[in-house]
Coordinates of C-alpha atoms and ligand atoms in Angstrom, one line a residue:
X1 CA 92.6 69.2 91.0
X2 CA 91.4 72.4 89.5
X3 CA 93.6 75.1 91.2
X4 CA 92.8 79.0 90.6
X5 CA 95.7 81.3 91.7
X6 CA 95.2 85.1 92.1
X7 CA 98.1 88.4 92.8
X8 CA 96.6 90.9 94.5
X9 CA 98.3 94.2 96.3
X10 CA 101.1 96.1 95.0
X11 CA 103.3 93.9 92.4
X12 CA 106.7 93.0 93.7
X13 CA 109.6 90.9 91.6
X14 CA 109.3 87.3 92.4
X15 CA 105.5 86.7 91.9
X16 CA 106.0 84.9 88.3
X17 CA 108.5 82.3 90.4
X18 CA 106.1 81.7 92.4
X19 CA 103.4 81.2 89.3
X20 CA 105.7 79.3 87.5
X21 CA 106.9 76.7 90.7
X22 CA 103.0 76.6 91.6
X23 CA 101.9 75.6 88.0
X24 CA 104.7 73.5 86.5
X25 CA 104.6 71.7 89.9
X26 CA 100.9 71.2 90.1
X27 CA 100.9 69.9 86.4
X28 CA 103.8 67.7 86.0
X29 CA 103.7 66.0 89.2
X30 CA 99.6 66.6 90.4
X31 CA 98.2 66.3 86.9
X32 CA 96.5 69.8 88.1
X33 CA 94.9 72.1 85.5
X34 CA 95.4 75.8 87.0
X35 CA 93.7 78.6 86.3
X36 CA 94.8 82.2 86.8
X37 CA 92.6 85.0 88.2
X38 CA 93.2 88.5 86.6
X39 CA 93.5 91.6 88.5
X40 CA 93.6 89.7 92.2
X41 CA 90.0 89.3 93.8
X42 CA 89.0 91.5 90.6
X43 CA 89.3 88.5 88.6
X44 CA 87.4 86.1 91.0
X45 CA 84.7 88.3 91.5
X46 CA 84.2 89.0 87.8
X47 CA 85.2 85.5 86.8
X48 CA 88.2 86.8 84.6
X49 CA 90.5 83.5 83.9
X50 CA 93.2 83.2 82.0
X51 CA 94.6 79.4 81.6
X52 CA 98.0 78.4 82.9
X53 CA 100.5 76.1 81.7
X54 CA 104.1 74.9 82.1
X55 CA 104.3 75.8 79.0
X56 CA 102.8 78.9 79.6
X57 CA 105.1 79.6 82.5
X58 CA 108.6 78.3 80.9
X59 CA 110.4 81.6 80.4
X60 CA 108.2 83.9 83.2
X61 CA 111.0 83.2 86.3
X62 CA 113.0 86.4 85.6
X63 CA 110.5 88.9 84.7
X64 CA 109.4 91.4 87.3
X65 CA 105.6 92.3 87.5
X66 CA 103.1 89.4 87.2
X67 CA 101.1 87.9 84.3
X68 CA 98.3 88.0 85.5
X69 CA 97.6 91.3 86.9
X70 CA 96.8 92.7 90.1
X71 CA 94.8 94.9 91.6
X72 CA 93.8 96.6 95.2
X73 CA 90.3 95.2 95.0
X74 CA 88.3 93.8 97.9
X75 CA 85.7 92.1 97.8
X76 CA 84.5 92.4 101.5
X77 CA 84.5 96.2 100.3
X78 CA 82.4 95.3 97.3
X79 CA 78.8 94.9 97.7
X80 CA 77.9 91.1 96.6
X81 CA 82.0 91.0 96.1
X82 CA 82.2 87.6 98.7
X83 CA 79.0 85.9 97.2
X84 CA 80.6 86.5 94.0
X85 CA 83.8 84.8 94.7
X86 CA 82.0 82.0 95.9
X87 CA 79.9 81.5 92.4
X88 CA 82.6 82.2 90.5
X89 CA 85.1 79.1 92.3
X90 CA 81.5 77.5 92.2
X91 CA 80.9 78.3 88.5
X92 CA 84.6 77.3 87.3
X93 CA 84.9 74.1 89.9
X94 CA 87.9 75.3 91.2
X95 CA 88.9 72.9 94.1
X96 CA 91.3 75.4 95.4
X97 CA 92.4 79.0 95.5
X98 CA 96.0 80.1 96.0
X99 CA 96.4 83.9 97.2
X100 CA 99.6 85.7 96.4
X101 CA 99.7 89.2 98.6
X102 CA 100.5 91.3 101.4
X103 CA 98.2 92.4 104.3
X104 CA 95.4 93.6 102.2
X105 CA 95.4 90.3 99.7
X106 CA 95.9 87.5 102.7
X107 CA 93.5 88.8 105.1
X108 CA 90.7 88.1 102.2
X109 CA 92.2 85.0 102.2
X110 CA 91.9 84.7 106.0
X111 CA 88.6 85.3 106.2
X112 CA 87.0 83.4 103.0
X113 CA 88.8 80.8 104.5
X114 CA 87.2 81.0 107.8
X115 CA 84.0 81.0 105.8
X116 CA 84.6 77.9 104.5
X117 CA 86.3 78.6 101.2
X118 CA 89.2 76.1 100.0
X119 CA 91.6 79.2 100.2
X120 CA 95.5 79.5 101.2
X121 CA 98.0 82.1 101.0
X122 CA 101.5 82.7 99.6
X123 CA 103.2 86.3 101.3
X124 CA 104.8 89.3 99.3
X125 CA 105.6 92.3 99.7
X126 CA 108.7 94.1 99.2
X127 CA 108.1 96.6 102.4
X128 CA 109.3 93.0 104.5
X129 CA 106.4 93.8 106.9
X130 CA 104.6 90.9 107.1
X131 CA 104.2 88.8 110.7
X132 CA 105.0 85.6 111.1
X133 CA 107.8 85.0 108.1
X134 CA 111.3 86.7 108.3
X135 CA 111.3 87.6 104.7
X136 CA 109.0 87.9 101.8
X137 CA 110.4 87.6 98.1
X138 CA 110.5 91.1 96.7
X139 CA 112.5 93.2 99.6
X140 CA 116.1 91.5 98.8
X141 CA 115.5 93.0 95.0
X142 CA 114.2 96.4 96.2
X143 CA 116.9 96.6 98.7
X144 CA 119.6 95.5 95.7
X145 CA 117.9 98.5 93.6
X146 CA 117.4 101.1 96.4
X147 CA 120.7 100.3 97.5
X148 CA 122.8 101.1 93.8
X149 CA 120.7 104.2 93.6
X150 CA 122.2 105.4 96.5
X151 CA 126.1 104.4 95.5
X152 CA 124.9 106.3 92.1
X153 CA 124.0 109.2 94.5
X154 CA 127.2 109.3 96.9
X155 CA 129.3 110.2 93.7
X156 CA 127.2 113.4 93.1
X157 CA 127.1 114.2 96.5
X158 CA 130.5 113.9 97.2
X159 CA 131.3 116.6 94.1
X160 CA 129.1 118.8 94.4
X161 CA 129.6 118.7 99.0
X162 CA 125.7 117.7 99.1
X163 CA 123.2 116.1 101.3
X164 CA 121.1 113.5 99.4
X165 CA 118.0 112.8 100.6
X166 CA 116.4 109.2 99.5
X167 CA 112.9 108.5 100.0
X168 CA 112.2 104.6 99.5
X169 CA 108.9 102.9 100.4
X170 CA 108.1 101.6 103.5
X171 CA 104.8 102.3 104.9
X172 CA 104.8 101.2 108.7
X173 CA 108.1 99.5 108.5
X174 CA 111.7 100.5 107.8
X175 CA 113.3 97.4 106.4
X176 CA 114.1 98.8 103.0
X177 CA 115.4 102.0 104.4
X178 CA 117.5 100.1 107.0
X179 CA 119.1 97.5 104.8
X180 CA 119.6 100.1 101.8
X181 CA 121.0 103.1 104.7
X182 CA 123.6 100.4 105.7
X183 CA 124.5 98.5 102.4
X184 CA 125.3 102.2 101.1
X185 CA 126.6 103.7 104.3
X186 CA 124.1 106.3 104.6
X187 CA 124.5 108.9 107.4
X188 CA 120.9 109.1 108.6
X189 CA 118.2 106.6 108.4
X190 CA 115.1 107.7 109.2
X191 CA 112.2 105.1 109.5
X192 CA 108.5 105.0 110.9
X193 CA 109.1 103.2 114.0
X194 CA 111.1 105.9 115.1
X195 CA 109.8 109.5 114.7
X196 CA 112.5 112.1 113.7
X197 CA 113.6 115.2 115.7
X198 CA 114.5 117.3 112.5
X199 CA 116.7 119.4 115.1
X200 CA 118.7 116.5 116.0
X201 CA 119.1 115.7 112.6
X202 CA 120.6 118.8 111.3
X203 CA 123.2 118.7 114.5
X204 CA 124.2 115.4 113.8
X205 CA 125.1 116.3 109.9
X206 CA 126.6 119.3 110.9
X207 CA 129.3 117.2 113.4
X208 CA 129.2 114.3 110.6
X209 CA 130.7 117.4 108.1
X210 CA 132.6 118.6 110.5
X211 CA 134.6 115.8 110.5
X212 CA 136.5 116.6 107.2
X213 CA 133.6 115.0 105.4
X214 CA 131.5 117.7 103.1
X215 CA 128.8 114.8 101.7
X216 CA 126.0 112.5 103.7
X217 CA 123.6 110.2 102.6
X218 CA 120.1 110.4 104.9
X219 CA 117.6 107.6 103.9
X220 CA 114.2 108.1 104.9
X221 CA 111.0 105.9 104.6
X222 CA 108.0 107.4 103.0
X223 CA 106.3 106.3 106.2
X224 CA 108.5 108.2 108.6
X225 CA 107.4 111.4 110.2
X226 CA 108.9 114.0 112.4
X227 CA 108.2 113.8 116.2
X228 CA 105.1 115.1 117.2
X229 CA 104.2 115.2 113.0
X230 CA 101.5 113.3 110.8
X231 CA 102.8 110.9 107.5
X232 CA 102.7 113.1 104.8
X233 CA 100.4 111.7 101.8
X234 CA 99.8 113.0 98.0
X235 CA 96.1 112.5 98.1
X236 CA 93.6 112.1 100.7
X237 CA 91.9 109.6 98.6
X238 CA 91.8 105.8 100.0
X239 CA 92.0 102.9 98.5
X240 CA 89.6 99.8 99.1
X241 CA 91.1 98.7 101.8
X242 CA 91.1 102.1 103.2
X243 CA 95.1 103.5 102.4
X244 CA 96.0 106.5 102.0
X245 CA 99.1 107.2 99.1
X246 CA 102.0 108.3 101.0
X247 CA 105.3 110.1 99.8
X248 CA 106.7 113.5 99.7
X249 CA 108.3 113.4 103.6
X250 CA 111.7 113.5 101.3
X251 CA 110.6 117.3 100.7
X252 CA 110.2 118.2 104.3
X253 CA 113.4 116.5 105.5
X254 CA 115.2 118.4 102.5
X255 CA 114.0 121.9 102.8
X256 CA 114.6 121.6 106.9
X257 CA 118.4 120.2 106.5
X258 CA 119.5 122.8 104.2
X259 CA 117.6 125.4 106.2
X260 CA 119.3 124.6 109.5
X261 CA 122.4 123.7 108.3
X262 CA 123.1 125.9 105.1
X263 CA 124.4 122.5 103.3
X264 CA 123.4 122.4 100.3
X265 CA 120.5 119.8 99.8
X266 CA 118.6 117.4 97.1
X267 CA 116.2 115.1 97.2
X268 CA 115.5 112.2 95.0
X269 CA 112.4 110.0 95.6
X270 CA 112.8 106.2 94.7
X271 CA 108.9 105.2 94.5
X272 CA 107.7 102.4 91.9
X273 CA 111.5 102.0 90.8
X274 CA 112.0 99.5 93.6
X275 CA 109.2 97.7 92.9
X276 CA 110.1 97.1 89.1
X277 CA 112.6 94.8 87.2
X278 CA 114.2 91.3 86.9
X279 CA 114.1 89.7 90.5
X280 CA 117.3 88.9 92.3
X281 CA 118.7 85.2 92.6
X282 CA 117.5 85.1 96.4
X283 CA 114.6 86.3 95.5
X284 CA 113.7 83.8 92.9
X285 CA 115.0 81.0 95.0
X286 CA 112.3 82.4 97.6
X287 CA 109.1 82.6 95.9
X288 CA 110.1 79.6 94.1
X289 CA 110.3 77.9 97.1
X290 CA 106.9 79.3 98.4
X291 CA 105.2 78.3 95.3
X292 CA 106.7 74.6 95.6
X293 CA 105.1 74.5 99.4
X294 CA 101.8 76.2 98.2
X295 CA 100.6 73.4 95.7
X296 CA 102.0 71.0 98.2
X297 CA 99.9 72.4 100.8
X298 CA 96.9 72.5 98.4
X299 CA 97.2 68.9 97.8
X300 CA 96.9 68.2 101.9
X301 CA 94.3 70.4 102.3
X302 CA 96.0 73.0 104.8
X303 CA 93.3 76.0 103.8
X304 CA 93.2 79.0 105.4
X305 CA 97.6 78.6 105.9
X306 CA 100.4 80.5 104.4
X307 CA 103.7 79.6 103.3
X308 CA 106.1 81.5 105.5
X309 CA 110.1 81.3 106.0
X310 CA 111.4 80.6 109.3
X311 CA 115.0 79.7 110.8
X312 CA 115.6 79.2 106.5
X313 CA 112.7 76.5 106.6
X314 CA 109.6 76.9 104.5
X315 CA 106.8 76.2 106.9
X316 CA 103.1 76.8 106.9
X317 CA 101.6 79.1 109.4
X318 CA 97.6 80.2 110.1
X319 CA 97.1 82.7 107.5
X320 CA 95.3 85.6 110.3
X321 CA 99.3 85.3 111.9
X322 CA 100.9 87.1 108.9
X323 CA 98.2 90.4 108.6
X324 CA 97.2 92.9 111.0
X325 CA 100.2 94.1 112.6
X326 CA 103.2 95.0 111.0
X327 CA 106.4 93.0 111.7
X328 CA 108.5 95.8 112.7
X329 CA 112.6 96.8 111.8
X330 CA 114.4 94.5 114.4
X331 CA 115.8 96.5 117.1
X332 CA 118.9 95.1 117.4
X333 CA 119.8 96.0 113.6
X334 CA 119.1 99.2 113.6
X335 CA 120.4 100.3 116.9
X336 CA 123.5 98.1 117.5
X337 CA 124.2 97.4 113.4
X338 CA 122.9 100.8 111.7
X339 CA 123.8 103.1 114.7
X340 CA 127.4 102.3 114.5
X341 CA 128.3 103.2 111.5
X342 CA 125.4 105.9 111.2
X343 CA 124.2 109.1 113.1
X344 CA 120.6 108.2 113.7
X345 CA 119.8 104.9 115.3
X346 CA 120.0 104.6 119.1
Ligands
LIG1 O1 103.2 97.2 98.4 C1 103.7 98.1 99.3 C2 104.0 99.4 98.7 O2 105.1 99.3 97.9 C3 104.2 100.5 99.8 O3 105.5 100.6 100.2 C4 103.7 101.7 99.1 O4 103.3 102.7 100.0 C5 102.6 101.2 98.2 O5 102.9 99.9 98.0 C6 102.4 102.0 96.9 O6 101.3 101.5 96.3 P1 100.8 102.0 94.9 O7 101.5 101.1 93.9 O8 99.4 101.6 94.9 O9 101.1 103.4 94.7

């Protein structure tokens, strides 16, 4: 078969495993030729290839990034943009399309698919956020980098009798702020499914300190917003699927800590960081084992599915379960786990 495969969305570590477990795969044991797609949907819509190979894909498995590009393109937001996917699989015979993305990539996916179009998906994203599967590849490795940033952090804080305020991302969900606040024993966590009463806040820090501690660690979710608040965004510009750029709620949280307690306050926003490097070993082991069930999946014709994990199982689930409604921070962790050990939760 002739098998195109595309990254679209934010990059994430992990998406060259799953290129490289997806192509060596299909070649050596299909006798598939594939074809990457620069740029995501970019690259289909223009027609942008760039041939794959075992070969090709030998030494990709621990670099962070992908190969072939990505982009937030969409071609439902691009006048001709689904006509030209179609002439361009068309054009180049491709006999299937793997997807690689988060909401915004798969629910291109979902709906080509539902048009007909030989299309599955593979999930990613290292905001965790996705329905139907428990993890994605990407969230163990920004969780493992947002996680030693903070350690790196507690040291300063503790010398200097600081509050450290770390933004990570997150944009509807708190996973990465959850796991990293309780891997490095923050004392707030602060996360959008829960909107923050600064007040609160700033009393519970002041009895934290009060208890012959003079340092605290509060994680907050670019996402998160103060009761009653908005999100706080750097530009009102969207993107094509219609986001806005979030960041800077760090700042607010900051400036109202120190002003209500008199501690003295920094802030330190993690941003593309977690999203860069060398995946971790779990995180390989995932997306390899997604792109393993993709080409399988390809070669039983299971379009318009994704590869999701569930009860440690690589299954395949309708591609429409995974997008359109975030998979929120499980209750139970952050209340009974997190709000044990930390001020915030419960
Ligand atoms: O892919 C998810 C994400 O990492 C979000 O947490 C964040 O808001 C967004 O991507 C940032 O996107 P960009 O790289 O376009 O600034």
């Amino acid at each position: 078969m002739r098998v195109g495969i595309l990254t679209g969305g934010g990059d994430c570590p992990g998406l060259n495993a799953v290129i490289r477990a997806v192509v060596t795969k299909g070649e050596r044991q299909y006798g598939d030729e594939v074809t990457g797609f620069r740029n995501g949907w970019a690259g289909v819509m223009e027609g942008d290839l760039m041939p794959l190979s075992a070969e090709r894909c030998r030494d990709i498995l621990p670099l962070g990034g992908t190969i072939l590009g990505t982009s937030r393109a969409n071609p439902y937001a691009t006048e001709g943009g689904a006509q030209a996917v179609r002439a361009t699989l068309q054009r180049e015979a491709i006999d299937a399309l793997i997807a690689i993305g988060g909401d915004d990539t798969l629910s291109v996916a979902g709906q080509l698919a539902a048009e007909g179009v030989t299309v599955l998906g593979v999930p990613k994203t290292i905001d965790n956020d996705l329905g139907v599967t428990e993890l994605t590849f990407g969230f163990h490795t920004a969780v493992q980098t947002a996680t030693e940033a903070i350690d790196r952090l507690r040291t300063t804080a503790e010398s200097h009798h600081r509050v450290m305020v770390v933004e990570v991302m997150g944009r509807d969900t708190g996973w990465i702020a959850t796991y990293a606040g309780i891997a490095g024993g923050a004392t707030e966590i602060l996360i959008p499914e829960e909107p923050f009463d600064i007040a609160a806040v700033a009393g519970r820090l002041r009895a934290h300190h009060g208890r012959d501690v003079s340092a605290s660690i509060v994680v907050v979710a670019e996402g998160a917003r103060p009761q009653g608040g908005e999100v706080i965004t750097q530009t009102d510009q969207r993107d094509a699927f219609g986001h806005v750029r979030l960041g800077g709620i760090s700042r607010l949280v900051a400036d109202e800590i120190e002003a209500r307690t008199g501690f003295e306050t920094r802030l330190t926003v993690l941003g593309h960081v977690q999203r860069g490097g060398t995946p971790t070993a779990f995180d390989r082991v995932l997306a390899t084992r997604f792109g393993i069930a993709a080409i399988d999946a390809v070669h039983d014709g299971h379009w318009g599915k994704a590869t999701v994990l569930q009860a440690n199982e690589i299954r395949l689930a309708p591609v429409t379960d995974l997008t359109g409604k975030a998979k929120l921070v499980d209750r139970d962790l952050y209340e009974t786990v997190a709000g044990a050990l930390v001020s915030s939760p419960g």
